[in-house]
Coordinates of C-alpha atoms in Angstrom, one line a residue:
M1 CA 106.5 16.8 18.1
G2 CA 107.1 19.8 20.3
Y3 CA 104.7 22.7 20.5
I4 CA 104.6 26.4 21.3
Q5 CA 102.7 27.7 24.2
R6 CA 101.1 31.1 24.4
Y7 CA 100.5 33.0 27.7
N8 CA 98.4 36.1 28.0
C9 CA 100.8 37.7 30.3
I10 CA 103.8 37.5 28.0
R11 CA 104.7 40.5 25.8
P12 CA 105.7 39.3 22.3
L13 CA 108.8 40.5 20.5
A14 CA 108.1 43.8 18.6
G15 CA 106.7 43.0 15.2
E16 CA 105.6 39.4 16.2
A17 CA 102.3 39.9 17.9
G18 CA 101.1 36.9 19.8
V19 CA 104.1 34.7 18.9
I20 CA 106.1 32.9 21.5
P21 CA 109.3 31.4 20.0
A22 CA 110.1 27.7 19.9
L23 CA 112.5 26.6 22.6
T24 CA 114.9 24.0 21.2
R25 CA 116.3 20.9 22.8
N26 CA 119.2 18.5 22.7
R27 CA 122.1 20.8 21.8
D28 CA 125.0 20.6 24.3
R29 CA 126.8 23.6 25.5
P30 CA 130.0 22.4 27.3
L31 CA 131.4 23.6 30.5
G32 CA 134.2 26.0 30.2
R33 CA 136.9 24.0 31.9
E34 CA 137.0 22.4 29.6
P35 CA 132.5 24.7 37.5
D36 CA 132.3 35.2 47.0
H37 CA 130.7 37.4 48.7
L38 CA 131.7 36.6 52.3
W39 CA 135.4 37.1 51.5
E40 CA 137.1 36.7 54.8
A41 CA 139.8 34.3 54.7
R42 CA 142.5 32.5 54.0
S43 CA 143.8 32.3 50.5
S44 CA 143.7 34.4 47.4
A45 CA 146.1 32.2 45.7
P46 CA 146.2 28.7 47.0
H47 CA 149.4 28.6 49.0
R48 CA 150.5 28.0 52.6
R49 CA 148.9 30.4 55.2
G50 CA 146.9 32.1 52.5
V51 CA 149.1 35.1 51.9
R52 CA 147.3 37.2 49.4
S53 CA 148.8 37.6 45.9
G54 CA 149.0 40.9 44.2
A55 CA 147.5 39.6 40.9
R56 CA 145.2 42.0 39.2
A57 CA 141.8 41.0 37.9
P58 CA 142.0 39.7 34.4
S59 CA 139.7 42.2 32.7
A60 CA 136.8 44.4 33.6
V61 CA 133.7 42.6 34.5
R62 CA 130.9 45.0 33.9
A63 CA 127.1 45.4 33.5
V64 CA 125.9 47.3 30.5
V65 CA 122.4 48.9 30.7
R66 CA 121.1 50.8 27.8
R67 CA 117.5 51.8 27.1
S68 CA 116.1 53.0 23.8
G69 CA 112.4 53.2 24.3
G70 CA 111.6 49.9 22.7
S71 CA 113.8 49.6 19.6
R72 CA 113.2 46.5 17.5
M73 CA 115.4 43.5 16.8
S74 CA 114.1 43.1 13.3
S75 CA 116.6 40.4 12.4
F76 CA 115.1 38.0 15.0
T77 CA 112.0 37.0 13.3
R78 CA 109.5 34.2 14.0
R79 CA 110.6 32.4 10.8
R80 CA 114.3 32.5 11.9
F81 CA 113.5 31.0 15.3
L82 CA 111.2 28.3 14.1
T83 CA 113.3 27.2 11.2
G84 CA 116.4 27.2 13.4
A85 CA 114.9 24.9 16.0
L86 CA 115.9 21.3 16.4
G87 CA 112.7 20.6 18.4
T88 CA 110.7 22.4 21.0
V89 CA 110.0 22.2 24.6
A90 CA 107.2 23.8 26.7
F91 CA 108.0 24.8 30.2
T92 CA 106.0 25.5 33.4
S93 CA 103.0 27.7 32.8
L94 CA 103.4 31.4 33.4
A95 CA 99.6 31.9 33.7
A96 CA 99.9 34.2 36.7
C97 CA 103.2 35.8 35.8
G98 CA 103.9 39.5 35.8
P99 CA 106.7 41.9 36.2
S100 CA 107.5 40.5 39.6
G101 CA 107.6 36.9 38.3
S102 CA 105.2 35.9 41.0
S103 CA 102.9 32.9 40.9
G104 CA 100.5 31.9 43.7
G105 CA 102.2 34.3 46.1
S106 CA 105.7 33.0 45.4
T107 CA 108.5 34.3 43.2
R108 CA 110.1 32.1 40.6
L109 CA 113.2 33.2 38.6
R110 CA 113.4 31.5 35.2
A111 CA 116.9 31.1 33.7
A112 CA 117.4 29.9 30.1
F113 CA 120.4 27.7 29.4
A114 CA 121.4 25.3 26.6
A115 CA 120.4 21.9 27.8
G116 CA 122.5 18.7 28.0
G117 CA 120.0 16.3 26.6
S118 CA 118.5 13.1 28.0
K119 CA 121.7 12.0 29.6
E120 CA 121.8 14.9 32.1
T121 CA 122.3 14.1 35.7
L122 CA 122.3 16.1 39.0
D123 CA 125.5 14.3 40.1
P124 CA 127.8 17.3 40.5
A125 CA 130.9 15.2 39.9
L126 CA 129.8 14.5 36.4
V127 CA 129.1 18.0 35.3
S128 CA 129.9 18.6 31.6
Q129 CA 127.6 21.5 30.5
F130 CA 127.2 25.0 31.8
V131 CA 123.7 24.2 32.9
D132 CA 125.0 21.3 34.9
Q133 CA 127.4 23.5 36.8
A134 CA 124.7 26.2 37.4
R135 CA 122.3 23.6 38.8
A136 CA 125.1 22.1 40.9
K137 CA 126.0 25.4 42.5
A138 CA 122.3 26.0 43.3
L139 CA 121.9 22.6 45.1
F140 CA 125.4 22.2 46.6
D141 CA 128.4 24.0 48.0
T142 CA 132.1 23.6 47.4
L143 CA 134.8 24.0 50.0
A144 CA 135.9 27.2 48.4
T145 CA 135.0 29.4 45.4
Y146 CA 136.9 31.3 42.7
A147 CA 136.7 35.1 42.5
A148 CA 136.9 36.7 39.1
D149 CA 140.7 36.8 39.3
T150 CA 140.8 33.1 40.4
S151 CA 141.8 34.0 44.0
L152 CA 140.1 31.7 46.5
R153 CA 137.3 32.6 48.8
P154 CA 135.9 30.5 51.6
G155 CA 132.9 28.3 51.0
L156 CA 132.1 25.4 53.3
A157 CA 135.7 25.6 54.4
E158 CA 136.3 28.6 56.7
S159 CA 140.1 28.2 56.4
W160 CA 142.9 25.9 55.3
D161 CA 146.6 25.7 55.8
S162 CA 149.5 23.2 55.3
D163 CA 152.6 22.0 57.0
A164 CA 155.9 23.4 56.0
A165 CA 156.4 20.8 53.3
G166 CA 153.0 21.3 51.6
L167 CA 152.1 17.6 52.2
R168 CA 149.5 17.8 54.9
W169 CA 146.6 20.2 54.6
R170 CA 144.2 21.0 57.5
V171 CA 140.7 22.1 56.4
R172 CA 138.3 23.7 58.9
L173 CA 134.6 23.7 58.1
R174 CA 132.1 26.3 59.0
S175 CA 128.8 25.4 60.7
A176 CA 126.5 24.4 57.8
Q177 CA 123.7 21.9 57.3
F178 CA 122.3 19.8 54.4
H179 CA 118.8 20.2 53.2
D180 CA 117.6 17.3 55.4
G181 CA 118.9 19.2 58.5
T182 CA 122.0 17.1 59.2
P183 CA 125.3 18.9 59.7
V184 CA 128.0 19.1 57.1
T185 CA 130.9 17.2 58.6
S186 CA 134.5 16.1 57.8
E187 CA 133.3 12.6 57.0
D188 CA 131.1 14.1 54.3
V189 CA 134.0 15.9 52.8
L190 CA 136.3 12.8 52.9
Y191 CA 133.5 10.7 51.3
T192 CA 133.0 13.3 48.5
L193 CA 136.6 13.8 47.6
S194 CA 137.4 10.1 47.6
R195 CA 134.4 9.4 45.4
I196 CA 135.6 12.0 42.9
A197 CA 139.1 10.5 42.9
D198 CA 137.7 7.0 42.2
P199 CA 138.7 6.1 38.6
S200 CA 135.5 4.1 38.2
L201 CA 133.4 7.2 38.5
A202 CA 135.3 8.8 35.5
S203 CA 134.8 12.3 36.8
D204 CA 136.7 15.0 35.0
S205 CA 137.5 16.4 38.4
R206 CA 139.4 13.3 39.5
Q207 CA 142.8 14.9 38.6
Y208 CA 142.3 17.4 41.4
F209 CA 142.5 14.8 44.1
A210 CA 144.6 12.1 42.3
T211 CA 147.6 12.7 44.7
V212 CA 145.5 12.5 47.9
D213 CA 146.4 9.5 50.1
F214 CA 142.9 8.9 51.4
P215 CA 143.8 6.0 53.7
A216 CA 146.3 8.4 55.5
S217 CA 143.8 11.3 55.5
K218 CA 141.4 11.6 58.4
A219 CA 138.7 13.5 60.1
V220 CA 140.3 15.3 63.1
S221 CA 136.9 16.3 64.4
A222 CA 133.4 16.9 63.0
T223 CA 134.5 20.2 61.5
E224 CA 138.2 19.6 60.8
L225 CA 140.0 17.2 58.5
E226 CA 143.5 16.5 57.4
L227 CA 144.3 15.6 53.8
V228 CA 147.7 13.9 53.1
L229 CA 149.3 14.3 49.7
A230 CA 151.6 11.9 47.9
R231 CA 153.8 14.9 46.9
P232 CA 154.1 18.5 48.0
D233 CA 151.6 20.8 46.4
F234 CA 151.1 24.4 47.5
E235 CA 148.5 24.9 44.8
F236 CA 146.3 22.1 46.1
P237 CA 143.5 24.4 47.6
S238 CA 142.6 25.4 44.0
A239 CA 140.9 22.0 43.9
F240 CA 138.5 23.1 46.6
A241 CA 136.8 25.5 44.2
A242 CA 137.0 23.6 41.0
P243 CA 133.8 22.6 39.1
G244 CA 132.5 19.2 40.0
T245 CA 133.8 19.2 43.6
E246 CA 130.6 20.0 45.4
I247 CA 130.2 18.3 48.8
L248 CA 127.7 15.5 49.3
P249 CA 126.3 13.8 52.4
A250 CA 128.4 10.7 53.1
G251 CA 127.1 7.6 51.3
T252 CA 125.2 9.5 48.6
K253 CA 124.7 7.3 45.5
D254 CA 121.2 8.3 44.2
F255 CA 120.8 11.6 42.4
T256 CA 117.2 11.5 41.4
A257 CA 116.3 13.8 44.2
P258 CA 119.7 14.9 45.7
V259 CA 120.3 16.4 49.1
G260 CA 122.9 19.2 49.2
S261 CA 123.8 22.1 51.3
G262 CA 123.4 24.8 48.7
P263 CA 121.0 27.8 48.7
F264 CA 118.3 25.9 46.9
R265 CA 116.8 22.5 47.5
F266 CA 115.6 19.9 45.0
G267 CA 112.0 20.3 43.7
S268 CA 111.8 18.5 40.3
F269 CA 114.0 17.6 37.4
R270 CA 113.7 15.9 34.0
P271 CA 116.9 15.2 32.1
G272 CA 116.9 17.4 29.0
G273 CA 113.9 19.3 30.4
P274 CA 113.3 21.9 33.1
A275 CA 114.5 21.8 36.7
V276 CA 112.7 23.6 39.6
F277 CA 114.4 24.2 42.9
T278 CA 113.1 25.9 46.0
K279 CA 114.8 28.2 48.5
F280 CA 116.6 26.6 51.5
E281 CA 115.9 28.7 54.6
G282 CA 118.7 27.1 56.5
H283 CA 121.6 28.0 54.2
W284 CA 124.7 29.1 56.1
A285 CA 124.9 32.3 54.1
G286 CA 121.2 33.1 54.5
A287 CA 118.1 32.2 52.7
P288 CA 117.7 33.2 49.0
T289 CA 115.6 36.2 48.2
I290 CA 113.5 34.3 45.7
D291 CA 111.2 31.4 46.5
E292 CA 111.9 29.2 43.4
L293 CA 114.5 28.9 40.7
E294 CA 113.7 27.2 37.3
F295 CA 116.3 26.2 34.8
V296 CA 114.6 26.4 31.3
P297 CA 116.2 24.4 28.4
V298 CA 116.5 26.7 25.4
D299 CA 119.2 25.4 23.2
D300 CA 119.3 27.9 20.4
E301 CA 121.0 31.1 21.2
A302 CA 118.7 33.2 19.2
A303 CA 115.7 31.6 20.9
R304 CA 117.1 32.5 24.3
V305 CA 117.3 36.1 23.2
N306 CA 113.7 36.0 22.0
A307 CA 112.5 34.2 25.2
L308 CA 114.1 37.0 27.2
L309 CA 112.5 39.8 25.2
S310 CA 109.1 38.1 25.2
G311 CA 109.1 37.8 29.0
Q312 CA 109.3 34.0 29.2
V313 CA 112.6 34.1 31.1
H314 CA 114.4 36.5 33.3
Y315 CA 117.9 35.3 32.5
A316 CA 119.4 34.3 29.1
H317 CA 122.8 32.6 29.3
D318 CA 125.7 32.6 26.8
L319 CA 124.9 35.2 24.2
A320 CA 126.8 36.1 21.1
A321 CA 128.5 39.5 20.8
A322 CA 126.1 40.6 18.1
S323 CA 123.1 39.6 20.2
A324 CA 124.5 41.4 23.2
A325 CA 124.9 44.6 21.1
R326 CA 121.3 44.4 20.0
L327 CA 120.0 43.7 23.5
A328 CA 121.8 46.7 24.8
G329 CA 119.3 48.8 22.8
Q330 CA 116.2 47.1 24.3
D331 CA 114.2 48.9 26.9
G332 CA 114.4 47.2 30.3
V333 CA 117.1 44.7 29.3
T334 CA 120.5 44.5 31.0
V335 CA 123.5 42.9 29.3
L336 CA 126.0 41.5 31.8
Q337 CA 129.5 41.3 30.2
A338 CA 132.5 39.6 31.7
E339 CA 135.0 41.1 29.3
R340 CA 137.8 39.1 27.7
T341 CA 137.4 36.1 30.0
T342 CA 136.9 33.2 27.6
M343 CA 139.8 31.7 25.7
Q344 CA 139.2 31.0 22.0
A345 CA 141.5 28.4 20.7
V346 CA 142.2 25.7 18.1
L347 CA 143.7 22.5 19.4
L348 CA 146.1 20.6 17.2
R349 CA 146.5 16.9 17.8
L350 CA 150.2 16.3 18.1
T351 CA 149.9 12.6 18.3
R352 CA 148.4 12.3 14.8
P353 CA 149.5 13.3 11.3
P354 CA 149.9 15.9 10.0
F355 CA 150.6 17.7 13.4
S356 CA 152.9 15.0 14.6
D357 CA 155.3 17.0 12.4
P358 CA 156.4 20.0 14.5
R359 CA 157.0 22.0 11.3
L360 CA 153.3 22.0 10.4
V361 CA 152.3 23.0 14.0
Q362 CA 154.6 26.0 13.7
A363 CA 153.2 26.7 10.2
V364 CA 149.7 27.0 11.6
L365 CA 150.7 29.1 14.5
L366 CA 152.6 31.5 12.2
G367 CA 150.0 31.4 9.4
V368 CA 147.0 32.7 11.2
D369 CA 146.0 36.4 11.5
R370 CA 144.9 36.9 15.1
E371 CA 144.0 40.5 14.6
A372 CA 141.6 39.7 11.8
L373 CA 140.1 36.8 13.7
N374 CA 139.3 39.1 16.6
R375 CA 138.1 41.9 14.4
I376 CA 135.7 39.6 12.4
A377 CA 134.8 36.5 14.5
L378 CA 134.5 38.5 17.7
A379 CA 133.0 41.6 16.1
G380 CA 136.0 43.7 17.3
R381 CA 135.0 43.0 20.9
G382 CA 137.8 40.5 21.8
E383 CA 141.5 40.7 22.6
V384 CA 144.3 39.0 20.7
G385 CA 145.7 35.8 22.2
N386 CA 149.3 34.6 22.4
D387 CA 148.9 30.8 22.4
L388 CA 148.6 31.0 26.2
F389 CA 145.6 30.6 28.6
G390 CA 144.5 33.1 31.2
K391 CA 145.5 36.5 30.0
G392 CA 145.7 38.9 33.0
L393 CA 145.2 36.1 35.6
R394 CA 147.7 35.2 38.4
G395 CA 150.5 33.3 36.9
Y396 CA 150.0 34.2 33.3
A397 CA 153.3 34.4 31.5
A398 CA 152.9 38.0 30.2
D399 CA 156.6 38.4 29.4
I400 CA 156.5 35.8 26.5
P401 CA 156.7 37.9 23.3
Q402 CA 153.5 38.1 21.2
R403 CA 153.5 35.6 18.3
T404 CA 152.7 37.5 15.1
R405 CA 151.8 36.4 11.6
D406 CA 154.7 35.4 9.3
V407 CA 153.2 33.9 6.1
D408 CA 156.6 33.5 4.4
T409 CA 158.0 31.4 7.2
A410 CA 154.8 29.4 7.4
R411 CA 154.9 28.7 3.7
R412 CA 158.6 27.6 3.9
L413 CA 157.8 25.2 6.8
V414 CA 154.9 23.7 4.7
R415 CA 157.3 23.2 1.7
E416 CA 160.0 21.6 4.0
A417 CA 157.4 19.2 5.3
G418 CA 156.3 18.3 1.8
A419 CA 152.8 19.3 2.7
E420 CA 151.9 21.9 0.0
G421 CA 148.1 21.6 -0.7
L422 CA 147.6 19.2 2.2
A423 CA 143.9 18.8 3.1
I424 CA 143.3 19.4 6.8
P425 CA 139.8 19.2 8.4
L426 CA 139.1 21.8 11.1
E427 CA 136.3 20.6 13.5
T428 CA 133.8 23.4 14.3
S429 CA 130.3 23.8 15.6
G430 CA 127.6 26.2 16.5
V431 CA 128.3 25.4 20.1
D432 CA 130.0 28.8 20.3
P433 CA 128.9 31.7 18.2
A434 CA 132.5 32.5 17.1
F435 CA 133.6 29.0 16.0
D436 CA 132.1 28.9 12.5
S437 CA 133.2 32.3 11.3
A438 CA 136.7 31.8 12.8
A439 CA 137.0 28.4 11.0
T440 CA 136.2 30.1 7.7
L441 CA 138.8 32.8 8.3
I442 CA 141.5 30.4 9.4
S443 CA 140.9 28.3 6.2
Q444 CA 141.4 31.4 4.1
Q445 CA 144.4 32.5 6.0
L446 CA 146.2 29.2 5.9
K447 CA 145.6 28.8 2.2
E448 CA 148.2 31.6 1.8
A449 CA 150.7 29.3 3.6
G450 CA 149.9 26.4 1.2
L451 CA 147.5 24.4 3.4
T452 CA 144.0 23.5 2.4
V453 CA 141.9 23.7 5.6
T454 CA 138.3 22.8 5.4
P455 CA 135.8 23.5 8.2
D456 CA 134.1 20.3 9.3
P457 CA 130.9 21.2 11.2
L458 CA 129.9 18.8 14.0
A459 CA 126.7 18.6 16.0
A460 CA 126.7 20.8 19.0
S461 CA 125.1 18.1 21.1
T462 CA 128.1 15.8 20.7
Y463 CA 130.9 18.2 19.7
F464 CA 133.1 18.1 22.8
S465 CA 132.9 14.3 23.1
E466 CA 133.6 13.8 19.4
I467 CA 136.8 15.9 19.4
K468 CA 138.2 13.9 22.2
K469 CA 138.0 10.8 19.9
K470 CA 138.5 12.0 16.4
G471 CA 140.0 14.7 14.2
V472 CA 143.3 16.5 14.0
A473 CA 142.3 20.2 14.7
A474 CA 139.4 21.5 16.6
H475 CA 138.0 24.7 17.9
S476 CA 137.7 25.0 21.7
R477 CA 137.0 27.5 24.4
T478 CA 137.7 27.7 28.1
A479 CA 136.4 30.1 30.7
T480 CA 138.2 31.3 33.9
L481 CA 140.4 28.9 35.8
P482 CA 143.6 29.3 37.8
V483 CA 146.5 29.1 35.3
P484 CA 148.3 26.3 37.2
T485 CA 145.1 24.3 37.2
F486 CA 144.7 24.8 33.5
L487 CA 148.3 23.8 32.8
G488 CA 147.9 20.5 34.7
E489 CA 144.5 19.7 33.0
R490 CA 145.5 20.5 29.5
F491 CA 149.2 19.7 29.1
R492 CA 150.4 17.2 31.7
T493 CA 151.2 13.9 30.1
G494 CA 148.2 11.6 30.2
A495 CA 145.8 14.2 31.7
S496 CA 142.2 13.4 30.7
S497 CA 141.6 16.9 29.2
N498 CA 144.9 16.9 27.3
L499 CA 143.4 16.9 23.9
T500 CA 146.5 18.0 22.0
G501 CA 148.3 14.9 23.3
Y502 CA 151.2 17.1 24.5
S503 CA 153.9 15.1 26.3
N504 CA 157.0 16.6 27.7
P505 CA 158.9 15.2 30.7
E506 CA 160.5 18.6 31.3
F507 CA 157.1 20.3 31.4
D508 CA 155.8 17.7 33.9
A509 CA 158.8 18.1 36.1
L510 CA 158.4 21.9 36.1
L511 CA 154.8 21.6 37.2
D512 CA 155.8 19.3 40.1
R513 CA 158.7 21.6 41.1
A514 CA 156.4 24.6 41.0
A515 CA 153.6 23.1 43.0
G516 CA 156.1 21.9 45.6
T517 CA 157.7 25.3 46.0
A518 CA 156.5 27.3 49.1
D519 CA 157.7 30.7 47.9
E520 CA 155.0 32.3 45.8
A521 CA 157.3 34.3 43.5
T522 CA 159.5 31.4 42.8
R523 CA 156.5 29.1 42.2
L524 CA 155.1 31.5 39.6
T525 CA 158.4 31.8 37.9
L526 CA 158.5 28.1 37.4
F527 CA 155.0 28.1 36.0
A528 CA 156.0 30.8 33.6
E529 CA 158.9 28.5 32.4
A530 CA 156.4 25.7 31.9
Q531 CA 154.2 28.1 29.8
Q532 CA 157.2 28.9 27.6
L533 CA 157.4 25.2 26.7
T534 CA 153.8 24.9 25.8
H535 CA 153.9 28.2 23.9
D536 CA 156.8 26.8 21.8
D537 CA 155.3 23.4 20.9
G538 CA 152.1 22.7 22.9
G539 CA 149.8 22.6 19.9
M540 CA 147.3 25.1 21.3
L541 CA 146.6 28.1 19.0
V542 CA 145.0 30.7 21.2
W543 CA 143.8 33.4 18.8
G544 CA 141.7 35.5 21.1
F545 CA 139.7 36.1 24.3
S546 CA 136.0 36.9 24.1
D547 CA 133.4 38.4 26.4
W548 CA 131.0 36.3 28.3
N549 CA 127.5 37.7 27.8
V550 CA 124.3 37.2 29.7
G551 CA 121.0 39.0 29.2
V552 CA 118.6 39.7 32.1
S553 CA 115.3 41.4 32.4
G554 CA 112.9 42.0 35.3
V555 CA 115.5 41.0 37.8
D556 CA 118.1 42.7 40.0
G557 CA 120.9 41.2 42.1
V558 CA 122.5 39.1 39.3
V559 CA 126.0 40.3 38.4
A560 CA 128.4 40.0 35.5
A561 CA 131.0 37.2 36.1
P562 CA 132.9 34.7 34.1
P563 CA 131.9 31.0 34.2
N564 CA 133.6 28.9 36.9
T565 CA 133.6 31.8 39.4
F566 CA 131.4 32.3 42.4
D567 CA 129.2 35.1 41.0
W568 CA 128.5 33.5 37.7
A569 CA 124.9 32.0 37.5
R570 CA 124.4 32.9 41.2
F571 CA 120.7 33.4 41.9
D572 CA 120.3 33.4 45.7
H573 CA 120.6 37.2 45.9
A574 CA 118.3 37.9 42.9
R575 CA 115.3 40.1 43.3
L576 CA 112.4 40.0 40.8
R577 CA 110.8 43.3 39.8

């Protein structure tokens, strides 16, 4: 059985004197892909010669700071936290803690994330949870990183360019070293990318390098390599910044105490438990401003809020809109909001009845009320979706007309399919704060169209693995990614993350034509045509875009950013107060 620790230096939540909340375990929170400052170089959109695109940032990313002189969060009571826990975990003692977060002369930032359970690993190619990605970016570096608008910024790679055909890509590395003092070389990059592409590893990132001809690729020098592709791809550099593509020393197979080149080096780690990393003085971008970084497993969202308010952690990840609103009224708490950056969707399995019938797919798309879903499930803080990913990002097909509710047509399609009263389970989970309320609303809305939709709650710890194997309709969410990357991941025939089972040779051919087109404007036009196809019959109901909320207290230098981007969960410039 777990237990609750008390520390004299921690201030309790108002109205809960002396009580420290239970911190729950074993509830997964999946990565939003399904992971810079130093902006110098070469590619804002991944295309030849790195000519910068004029795409606008998707939505405002802002920090909200409001102080109220200590207003109370009366709804977050001790009873609620304890009864909501699946179990508890105690983390490293805060016996000497204070406003500066210091202990024994060092500074340790504590960040609360939902944990991934006993199967967690520090292998960056196998990231599946947000906490996995956050740990990976602390320990390792990628060749490039995504800005908030998905433009590319240099990481370990200082620059990259291609031949005229988009088949051969030259990548030039900056001077950097691993934690053991050895330099990062072209051989390390080739080893890492070929390892990710190996089907036996079963990495979700494999698709990014599936077209690389590794026998033909080579290290030109210690700091320059050439990657040869099987087909032209002017979008290829997007892979350099994708989650799960962190660079390893050549030959790395053991991840119990991994060596990386990131701003922090390995200290200790227990799967499902805390991880402690220490600053790496030799990082190419400069040493972190804190001495230690601890990832604290706190699975329950409400418990993360209480841990932040009670002083147990400085950073509480992935908060509900209602929690963010309450925290904004707490003295000394900052709410970081990446606005409208997370797609909220329902995936319809096109390969299984009833959604193997296109009429019922259309009935669902026409039968839902997106405005009501955003008003209620997202507390009025979201933005209506149009069954497309990446609203506001480079390549988003903004010219496709907004799909609106048409109950009469939806009801007619249901009758034509002979499906009146048909029972349809809708998979949902507490893994996202909006899923359950959205599932209830959708069931009510589709009843008007003649369908009997019943929410089917699944355990958060296994939700995203379960919906890959079972069910016909399931809630999903995805954070910021380049639109072309998302299209290839989620709709290309046979792609590992294609959960709708969409298969369209015309779509696949459009993706290939677009990727192989050097002209940026023409390429984006082709991607827009591909999005029209998925909008018509791709089986993805995108009903809204929600904010990404993080709460911080007692720390500066952490900024609002959507997951998968450079500034998200970036702690090397944090300063404890």
